[in-house]
Every structure is written in structure tokens, then in C-alpha cells.
Tab-separated table of C-alpha atoms in Angstrom:
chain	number	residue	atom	x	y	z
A	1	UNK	CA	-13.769	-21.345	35.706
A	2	UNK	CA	-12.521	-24.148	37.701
A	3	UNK	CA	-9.152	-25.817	36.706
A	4	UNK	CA	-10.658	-28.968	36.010
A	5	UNK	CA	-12.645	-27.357	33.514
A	6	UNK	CA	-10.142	-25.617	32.085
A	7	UNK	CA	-8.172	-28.731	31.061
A	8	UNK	CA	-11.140	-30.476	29.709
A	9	UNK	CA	-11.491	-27.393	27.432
A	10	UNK	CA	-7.824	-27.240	26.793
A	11	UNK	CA	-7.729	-30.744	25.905
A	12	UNK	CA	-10.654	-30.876	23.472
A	13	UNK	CA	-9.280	-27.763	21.754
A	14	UNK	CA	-6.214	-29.729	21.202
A	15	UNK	CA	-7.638	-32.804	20.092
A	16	UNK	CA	-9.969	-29.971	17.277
A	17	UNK	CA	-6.390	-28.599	16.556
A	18	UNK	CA	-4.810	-31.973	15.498
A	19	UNK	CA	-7.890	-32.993	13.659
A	20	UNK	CA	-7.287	-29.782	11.769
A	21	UNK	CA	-3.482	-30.371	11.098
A	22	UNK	CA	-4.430	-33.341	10.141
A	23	UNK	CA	-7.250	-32.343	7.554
A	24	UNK	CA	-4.858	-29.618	6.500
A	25	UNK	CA	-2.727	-32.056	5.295
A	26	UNK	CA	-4.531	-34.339	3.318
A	27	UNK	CA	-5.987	-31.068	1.940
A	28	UNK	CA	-2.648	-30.329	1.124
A	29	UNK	CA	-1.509	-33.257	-0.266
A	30	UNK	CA	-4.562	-33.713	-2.946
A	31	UNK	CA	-3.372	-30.119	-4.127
A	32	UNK	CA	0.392	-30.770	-4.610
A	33	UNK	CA	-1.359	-33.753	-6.612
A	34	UNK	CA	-3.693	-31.582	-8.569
A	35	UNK	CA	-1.061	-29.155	-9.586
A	36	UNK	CA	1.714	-31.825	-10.754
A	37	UNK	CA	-1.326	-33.381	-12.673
A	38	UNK	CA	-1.986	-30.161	-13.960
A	39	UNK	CA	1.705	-29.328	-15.222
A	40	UNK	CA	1.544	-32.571	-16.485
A	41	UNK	CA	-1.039	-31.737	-18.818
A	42	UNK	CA	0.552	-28.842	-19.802
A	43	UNK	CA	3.704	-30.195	-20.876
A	44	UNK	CA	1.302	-32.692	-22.969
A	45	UNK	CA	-0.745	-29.354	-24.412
A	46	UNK	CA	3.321	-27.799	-25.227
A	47	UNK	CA	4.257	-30.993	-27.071
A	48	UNK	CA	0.962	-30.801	-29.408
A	49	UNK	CA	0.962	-26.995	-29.589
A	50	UNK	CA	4.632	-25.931	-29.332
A	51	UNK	CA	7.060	-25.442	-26.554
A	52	UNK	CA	6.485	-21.900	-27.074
A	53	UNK	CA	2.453	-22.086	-27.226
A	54	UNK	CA	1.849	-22.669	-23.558
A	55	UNK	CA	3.242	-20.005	-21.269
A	56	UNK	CA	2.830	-16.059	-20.365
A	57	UNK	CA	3.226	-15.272	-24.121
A	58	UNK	CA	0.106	-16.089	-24.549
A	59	UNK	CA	-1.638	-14.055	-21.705
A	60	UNK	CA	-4.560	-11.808	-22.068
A	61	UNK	CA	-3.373	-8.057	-22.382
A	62	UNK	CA	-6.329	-7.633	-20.108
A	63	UNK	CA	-7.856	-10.453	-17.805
A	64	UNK	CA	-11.006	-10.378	-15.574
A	65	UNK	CA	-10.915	-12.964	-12.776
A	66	UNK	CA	-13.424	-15.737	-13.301
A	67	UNK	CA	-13.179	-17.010	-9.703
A	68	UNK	CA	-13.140	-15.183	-6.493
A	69	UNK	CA	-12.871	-15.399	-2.497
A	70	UNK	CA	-15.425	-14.388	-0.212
A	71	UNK	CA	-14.897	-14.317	3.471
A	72	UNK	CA	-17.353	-14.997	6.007
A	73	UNK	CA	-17.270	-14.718	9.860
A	74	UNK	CA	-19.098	-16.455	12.350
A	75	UNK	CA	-19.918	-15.139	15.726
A	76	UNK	CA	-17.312	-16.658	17.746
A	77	UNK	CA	-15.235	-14.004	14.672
A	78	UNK	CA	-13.744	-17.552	13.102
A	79	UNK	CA	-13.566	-16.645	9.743
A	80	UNK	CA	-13.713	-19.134	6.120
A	81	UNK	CA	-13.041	-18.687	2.846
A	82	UNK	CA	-15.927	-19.677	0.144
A	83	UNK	CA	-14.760	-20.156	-3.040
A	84	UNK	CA	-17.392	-18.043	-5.863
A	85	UNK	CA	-17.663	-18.577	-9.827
A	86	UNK	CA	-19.302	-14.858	-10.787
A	87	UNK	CA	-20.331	-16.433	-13.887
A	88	UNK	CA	-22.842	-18.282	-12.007
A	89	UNK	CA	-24.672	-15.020	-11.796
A	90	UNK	CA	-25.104	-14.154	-15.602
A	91	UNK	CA	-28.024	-16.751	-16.081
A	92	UNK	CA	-30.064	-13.654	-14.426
A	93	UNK	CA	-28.854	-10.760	-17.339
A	94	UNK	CA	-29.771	-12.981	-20.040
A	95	UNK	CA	-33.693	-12.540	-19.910
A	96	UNK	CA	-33.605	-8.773	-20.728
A	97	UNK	CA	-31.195	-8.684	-23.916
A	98	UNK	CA	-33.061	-11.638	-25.374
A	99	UNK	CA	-35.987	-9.802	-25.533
A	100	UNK	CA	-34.377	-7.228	-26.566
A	101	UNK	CA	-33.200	-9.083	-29.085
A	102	UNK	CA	-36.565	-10.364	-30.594
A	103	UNK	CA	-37.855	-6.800	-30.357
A	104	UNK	CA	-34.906	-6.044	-32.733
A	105	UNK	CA	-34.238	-2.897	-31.194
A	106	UNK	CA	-31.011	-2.705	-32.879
A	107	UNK	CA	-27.687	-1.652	-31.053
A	108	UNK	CA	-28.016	-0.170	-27.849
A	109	UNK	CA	-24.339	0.276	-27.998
A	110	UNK	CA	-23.414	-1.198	-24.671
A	111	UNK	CA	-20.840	-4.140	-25.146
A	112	UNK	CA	-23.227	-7.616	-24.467
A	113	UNK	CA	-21.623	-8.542	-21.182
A	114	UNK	CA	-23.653	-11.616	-21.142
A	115	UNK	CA	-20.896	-13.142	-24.153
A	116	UNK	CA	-17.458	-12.073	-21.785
A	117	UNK	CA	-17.742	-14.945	-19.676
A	118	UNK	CA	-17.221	-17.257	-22.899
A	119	UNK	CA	-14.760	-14.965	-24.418
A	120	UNK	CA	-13.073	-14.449	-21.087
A	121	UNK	CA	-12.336	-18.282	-20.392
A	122	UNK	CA	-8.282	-18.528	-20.158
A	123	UNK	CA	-8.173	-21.325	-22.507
A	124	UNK	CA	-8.713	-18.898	-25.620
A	125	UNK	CA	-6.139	-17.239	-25.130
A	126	UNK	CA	-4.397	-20.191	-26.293
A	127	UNK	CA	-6.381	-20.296	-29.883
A	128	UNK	CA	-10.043	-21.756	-30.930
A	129	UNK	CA	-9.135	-25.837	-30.686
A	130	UNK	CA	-6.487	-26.749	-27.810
A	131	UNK	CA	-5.979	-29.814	-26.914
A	132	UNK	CA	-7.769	-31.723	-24.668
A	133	UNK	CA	-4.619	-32.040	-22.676
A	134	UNK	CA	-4.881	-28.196	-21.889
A	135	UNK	CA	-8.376	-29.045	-20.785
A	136	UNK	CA	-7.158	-31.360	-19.035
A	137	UNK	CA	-4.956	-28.855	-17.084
A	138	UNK	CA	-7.682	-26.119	-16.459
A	139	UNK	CA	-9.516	-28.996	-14.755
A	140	UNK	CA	-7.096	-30.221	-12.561
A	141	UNK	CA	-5.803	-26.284	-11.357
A	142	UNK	CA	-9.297	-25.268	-11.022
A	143	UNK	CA	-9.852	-28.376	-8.691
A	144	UNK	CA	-6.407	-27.169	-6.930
A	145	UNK	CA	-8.404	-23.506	-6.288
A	146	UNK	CA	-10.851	-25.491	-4.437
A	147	UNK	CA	-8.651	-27.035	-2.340
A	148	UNK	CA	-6.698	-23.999	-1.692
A	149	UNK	CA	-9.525	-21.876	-0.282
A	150	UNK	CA	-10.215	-25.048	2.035
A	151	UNK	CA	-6.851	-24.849	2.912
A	152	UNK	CA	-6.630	-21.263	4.122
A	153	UNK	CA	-9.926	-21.772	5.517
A	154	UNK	CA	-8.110	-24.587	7.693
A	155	UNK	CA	-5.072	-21.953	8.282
A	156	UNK	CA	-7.246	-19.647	9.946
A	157	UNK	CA	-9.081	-22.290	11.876
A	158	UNK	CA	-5.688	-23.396	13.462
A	159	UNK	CA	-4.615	-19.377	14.050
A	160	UNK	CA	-7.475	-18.940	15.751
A	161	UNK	CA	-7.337	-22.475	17.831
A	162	UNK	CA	-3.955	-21.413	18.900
A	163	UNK	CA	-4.789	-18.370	20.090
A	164	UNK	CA	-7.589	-20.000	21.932
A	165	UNK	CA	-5.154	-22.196	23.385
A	166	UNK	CA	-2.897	-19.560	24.335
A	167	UNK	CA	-5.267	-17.795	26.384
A	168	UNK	CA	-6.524	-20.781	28.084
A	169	UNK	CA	-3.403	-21.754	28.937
A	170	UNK	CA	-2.602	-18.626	30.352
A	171	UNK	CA	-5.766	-18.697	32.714
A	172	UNK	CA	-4.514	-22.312	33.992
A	173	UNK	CA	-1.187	-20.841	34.621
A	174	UNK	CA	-2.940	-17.868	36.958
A	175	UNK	CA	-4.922	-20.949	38.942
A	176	UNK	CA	-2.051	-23.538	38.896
A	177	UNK	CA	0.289	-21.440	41.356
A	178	UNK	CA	-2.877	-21.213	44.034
A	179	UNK	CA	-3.190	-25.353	43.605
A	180	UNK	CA	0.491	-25.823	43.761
B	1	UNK	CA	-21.111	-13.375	2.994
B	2	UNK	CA	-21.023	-9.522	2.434
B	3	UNK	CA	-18.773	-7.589	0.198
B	4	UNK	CA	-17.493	-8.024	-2.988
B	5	UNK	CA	-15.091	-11.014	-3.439
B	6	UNK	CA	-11.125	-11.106	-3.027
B	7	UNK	CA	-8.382	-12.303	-5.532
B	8	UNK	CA	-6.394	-15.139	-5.227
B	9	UNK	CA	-2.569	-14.090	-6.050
B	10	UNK	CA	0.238	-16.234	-7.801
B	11	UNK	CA	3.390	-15.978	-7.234
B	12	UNK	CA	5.354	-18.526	-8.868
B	13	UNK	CA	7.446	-20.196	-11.990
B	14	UNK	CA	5.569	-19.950	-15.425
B	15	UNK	CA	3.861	-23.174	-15.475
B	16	UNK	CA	2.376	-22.552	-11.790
B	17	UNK	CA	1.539	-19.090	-13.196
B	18	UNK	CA	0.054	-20.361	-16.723
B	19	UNK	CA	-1.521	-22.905	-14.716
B	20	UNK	CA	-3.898	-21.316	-12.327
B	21	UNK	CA	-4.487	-18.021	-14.509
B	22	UNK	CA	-5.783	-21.009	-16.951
B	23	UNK	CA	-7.960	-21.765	-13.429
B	24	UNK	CA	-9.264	-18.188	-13.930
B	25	UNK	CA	-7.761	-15.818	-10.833
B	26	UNK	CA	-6.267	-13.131	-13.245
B	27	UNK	CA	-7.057	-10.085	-13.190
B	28	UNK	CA	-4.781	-7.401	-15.424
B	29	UNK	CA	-6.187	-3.857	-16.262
B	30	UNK	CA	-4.555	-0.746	-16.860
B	31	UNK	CA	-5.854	0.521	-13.726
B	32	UNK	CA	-4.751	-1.856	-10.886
B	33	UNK	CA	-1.374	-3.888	-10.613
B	34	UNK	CA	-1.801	-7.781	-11.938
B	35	UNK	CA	-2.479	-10.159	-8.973
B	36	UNK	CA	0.389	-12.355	-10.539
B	37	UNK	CA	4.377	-12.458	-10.962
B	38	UNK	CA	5.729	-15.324	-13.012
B	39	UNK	CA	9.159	-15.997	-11.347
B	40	UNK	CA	11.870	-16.377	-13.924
B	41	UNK	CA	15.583	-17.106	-13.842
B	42	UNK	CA	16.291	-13.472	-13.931
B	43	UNK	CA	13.270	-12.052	-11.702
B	44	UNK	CA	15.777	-10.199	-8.760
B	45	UNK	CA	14.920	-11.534	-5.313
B	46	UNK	CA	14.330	-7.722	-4.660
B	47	UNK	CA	11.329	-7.405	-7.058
B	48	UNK	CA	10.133	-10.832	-5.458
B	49	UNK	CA	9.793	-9.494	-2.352
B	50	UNK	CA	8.111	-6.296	-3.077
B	51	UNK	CA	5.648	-7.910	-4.879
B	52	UNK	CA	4.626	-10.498	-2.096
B	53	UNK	CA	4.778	-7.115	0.006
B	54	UNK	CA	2.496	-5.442	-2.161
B	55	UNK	CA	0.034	-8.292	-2.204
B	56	UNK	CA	0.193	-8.055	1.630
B	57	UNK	CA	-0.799	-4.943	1.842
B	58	UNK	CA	-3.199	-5.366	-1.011
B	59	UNK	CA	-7.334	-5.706	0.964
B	60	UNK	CA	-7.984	-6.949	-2.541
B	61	UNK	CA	-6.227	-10.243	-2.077
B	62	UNK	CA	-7.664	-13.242	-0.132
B	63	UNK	CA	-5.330	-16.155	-0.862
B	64	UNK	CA	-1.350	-15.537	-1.983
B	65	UNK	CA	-0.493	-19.280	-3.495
B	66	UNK	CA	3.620	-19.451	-3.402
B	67	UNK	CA	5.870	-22.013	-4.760
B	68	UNK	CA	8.039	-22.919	-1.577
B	69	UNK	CA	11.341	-22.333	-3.023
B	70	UNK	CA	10.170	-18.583	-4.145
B	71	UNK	CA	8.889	-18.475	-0.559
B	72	UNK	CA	12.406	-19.419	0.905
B	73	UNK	CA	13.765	-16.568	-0.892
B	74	UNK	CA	10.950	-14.405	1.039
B	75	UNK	CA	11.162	-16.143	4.145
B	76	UNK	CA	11.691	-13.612	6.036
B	77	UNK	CA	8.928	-11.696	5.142
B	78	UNK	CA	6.484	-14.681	5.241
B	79	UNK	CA	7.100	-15.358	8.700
B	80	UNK	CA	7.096	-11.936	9.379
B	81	UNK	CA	2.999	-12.155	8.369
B	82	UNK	CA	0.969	-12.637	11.204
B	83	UNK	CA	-2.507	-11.960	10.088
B	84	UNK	CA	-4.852	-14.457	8.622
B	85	UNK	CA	-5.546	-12.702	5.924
B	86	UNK	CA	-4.392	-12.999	3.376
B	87	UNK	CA	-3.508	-16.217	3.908
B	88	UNK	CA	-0.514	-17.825	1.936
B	89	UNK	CA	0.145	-21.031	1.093
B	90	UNK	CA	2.766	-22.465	0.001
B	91	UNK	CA	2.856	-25.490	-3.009
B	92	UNK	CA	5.847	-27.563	-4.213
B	93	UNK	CA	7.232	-26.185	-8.101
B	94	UNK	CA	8.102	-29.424	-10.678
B	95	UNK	CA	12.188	-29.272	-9.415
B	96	UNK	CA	11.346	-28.514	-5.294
B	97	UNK	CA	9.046	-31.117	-3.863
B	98	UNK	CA	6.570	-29.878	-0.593
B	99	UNK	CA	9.022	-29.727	1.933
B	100	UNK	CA	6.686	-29.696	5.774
B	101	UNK	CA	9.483	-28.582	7.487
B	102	UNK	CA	10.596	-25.231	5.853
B	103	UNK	CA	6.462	-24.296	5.776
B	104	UNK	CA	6.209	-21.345	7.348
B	105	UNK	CA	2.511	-22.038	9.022
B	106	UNK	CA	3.487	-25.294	9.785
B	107	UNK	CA	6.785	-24.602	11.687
B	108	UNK	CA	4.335	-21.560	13.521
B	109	UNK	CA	2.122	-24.550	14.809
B	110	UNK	CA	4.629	-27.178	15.491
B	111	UNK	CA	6.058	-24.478	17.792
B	112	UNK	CA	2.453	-24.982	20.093
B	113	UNK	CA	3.495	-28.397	21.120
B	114	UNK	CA	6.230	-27.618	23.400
B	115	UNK	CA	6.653	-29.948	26.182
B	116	UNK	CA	6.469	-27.078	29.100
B	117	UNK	CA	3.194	-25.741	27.484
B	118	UNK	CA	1.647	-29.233	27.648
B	119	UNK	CA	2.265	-29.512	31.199
């Protein structure tokens, strides 16, 4: 490839690479906003429930995550995070045990896993009525997960531009001596 | 989008902690280590790191979220993480505001805009 060429590339993978900084940081910036909103709320949620209602005595002696990454990769192998709810999926297992159910078949001793997503949601663990403050807090951190998976989605995007970059540049530098 | 999804990690004080496990990324069984630490004031800079180490090493673990002044305990060891993946980013606690300068992927692409590599 001429050298021309090579700079025009070089260039627009800069410009991309700035745009992405530059994404990356407003990204960033609505997060560190959505997690001080979110400890915000939870130093409301202490002051109604107790300064000692709202922290890791509270946990789950057993916790199944409600929200997961998946990775995808595109040809040019630029990769991006998607962030996934599984309890989107349980709509689909709920048509079998409700017939079940009106057969009255009884107990088929398996443990309904259609009911763990309710019973698994974090904010029980903090007793039946919470506040809407600790709502409040889910809300804003769950909006912070979003914006974290865009984030290292934006991470990898600038990895891979710089390594892009780095063998681009290198190319020029093999041409450059013959021009110079 | 193939394979079965990966954990986001928390490494951080308790409210950062309570906070996104209240988001839903916990996961705590009696077969696999928890993909949290909450940082207190007598957590040992030792059991820090092997944590973030284990989560590393981890092929479980998609995202590591960090508050920054945990991270500058680690620093080493974060900058010492090339790959993508897991990628780890690094959010400001209620006492340390975001600091740009000290982030560890940010200081990695500041160093691309060198005046001799622009040339």
C-alpha cells in the first residue's frame, strides 16, 4: 500500500480512536454519576432501616447472578460486551408447570425454578418492605452495569485501535526511509 | 453470541459492594469462589491482590469493576494486565473522586500520542 494511503488510514483510525476516548468518557462520567446516586440512596435506605441494615450482613448465604456478560466477536476479531438479564428467559418454562398445575398432578418434587427469579432479587435480602430509597439504589447501580459493559466494550475498541495503529505505523516507518 | 455468559466482579468498599450485588452480579455457592471482595479497613493489601489475581485468571469473569484507590494499591498488577479480557474498570469510592490520570487504561492510551509517533 502506497504511503499516501497509509496516512489517510492512519489518520481516520485516529480520528475513530479520539471519538472513542471521547465516548469513553462521557460513558464514564454518567457511571461515576449513577453510582454516587446510588450510594446516595443507600445511605437514605440506612437512615430508615438502620445503619446496620444495609451492608454485607445482610448478603445471601448463596447468590445466583441475575445479570451476565456475553461476548461477541466480529470478523475483523473486535470483540463487545452485551449486557444479558437470564430472567428474560423464564417467560418460556412457565407454560409447562401451569399446566401442570391445573392437571393437579401434585408434587413432582423438583424445586419450581420458575419462582427463584422473584425470590432471588437482592433487595430481599434486605426484608419484605424496603424503602423506596433502596429501590431507588438498585435502579441507579443496575443502570451503572449498563454503562459498564459499554465501557469495556469501548476499552477493547481502543486496544484494538491501538494496535491497529501500531502496525500501520510500523508499515509507514518501512516506506518512509525509501521516500526520505 | 455463543457460550454461556461471564460474571461481572466487584472489588471494592461495602457500599460499592452492597451496591451492585443489589444490581444482581453475585454469585456465591459452596462450589466456586464469590465473584466479590468487600474491601474493609483491615482487608491486607496481600489478600487484595490475590483476589484481583484470581479474578484474572478466572475465564468466568468478563468485567472486574475496581474502586481506584483499591486499584492504586494493585497498581502494579493492573498495569501488568494486558489482555482485553477481562476488562477492568476502574470507578471513584464516596472519599476518592475519579482521578483520569492515575487510570491505568487511560495512562496506556495517552502514551499513543507521542509527538515522534505522530510524525
Amino acid at each position: 500500500m502506497a504511503a499516501p494511503d497509509l496516512r489517510a488510514e492512519v489518520d481516520s483510525l485516529l480520528l475513530q480512536l479520539l471519538q472513542d476516548l471521547e465516548e469513553l468518557e462521557a460513558k464514564r462520567a454518567a457511571l461515576n454519576s449513577r453510582v454516587e446516586e446510588g450510594w446516595f440512596s443507600l445511605s437514605k435506605a440506612r437512615y430508615a432501616m438502620g445503619a446496620k441494615s444495609v451492608g454485607p450482613l445482610q448478603y445471601a448465604s448463596r447468590m445466583e447472578p441475575q445479570v451476565c456478560v456475553y461476548i461477541s466477536e466480529a470478523q475483523d476479531g473486535l470483540q463487545k460486551f452485551w449486557l444479558v438479564r437470564p430472567s428474560a428467559q423464564t417467560p418460556e418454562e412457565v407454560g409447562p408447570r401451569e399446566a401442570a398445575l391445573r392437571r393437579r398432578k401434585g408434587l413432582t418434587g423438583t424445586p419450581e425454578p420458575e419462582s427463584f427469579p422473584a425470590l432471588q432479587d437482592p433487595l430481599n435480602w434486605f426484608g419484605i418492605l424496603v424503602p423506596h430509597s433502596l429501590r431507588q439504589a438498585q435502579a441507579s447501580f443496575r443502570e451503572g452495569l449498563q454503562l459498564a459493559a459499554d465501557m469495556a466494550s469501548l476499552q477493547i475498541r481502543i486496544d484494538w485501535g491501538r494496535s491497529q495503529l501500531r502496525g500501520l505505523q510500523e508499515k509507514l516507518k518501512q516506506l518512509e526511509p525509501e521516500s526520505a | 453470541m455463543a457460550g454461556r455468559g461471564k460474571l461481572i466482579a466487584v472489588i471494592g468498599d461495602e457500599d460499592t459492594v452492597t451496591g451492585f450485588l443489589l444490581g444482581g452480579i453475585g454469585e456465591l455457592n459452596k462450589n466456586r469462589h464469590p465473584n466479590f471482595l468487600v474491601v474493609e479497613k483491615d482487608t491486607t493489601i496481600n489478600e487484595i491482590e490475590d483476589t484481583f489475581r484470581q479474578f484474572l485468571s478466572r475465564d468466568d469473569i468478563g468485567i472486574i469493576l475496581i474502586n481506584q484507590y483499591i486499584a492504586e494499591m494493585v497498581r502494579h498488577a493492573l498495569d501488568a494486565h494486558q489482555r482485553s479480557i477481562p476488562a477492568v474498570l476502574e470507578i471513584p469510592s464516596k472519599e476518592h473522586p475519579y482521578d483520569a490520570a492515575k487510570d491505568s487504561i487511560l495512562r496506556r492510551a495517552r502514551g499513543m500520542f507521542t509527538a515522534e509517533d505522530l510524525r
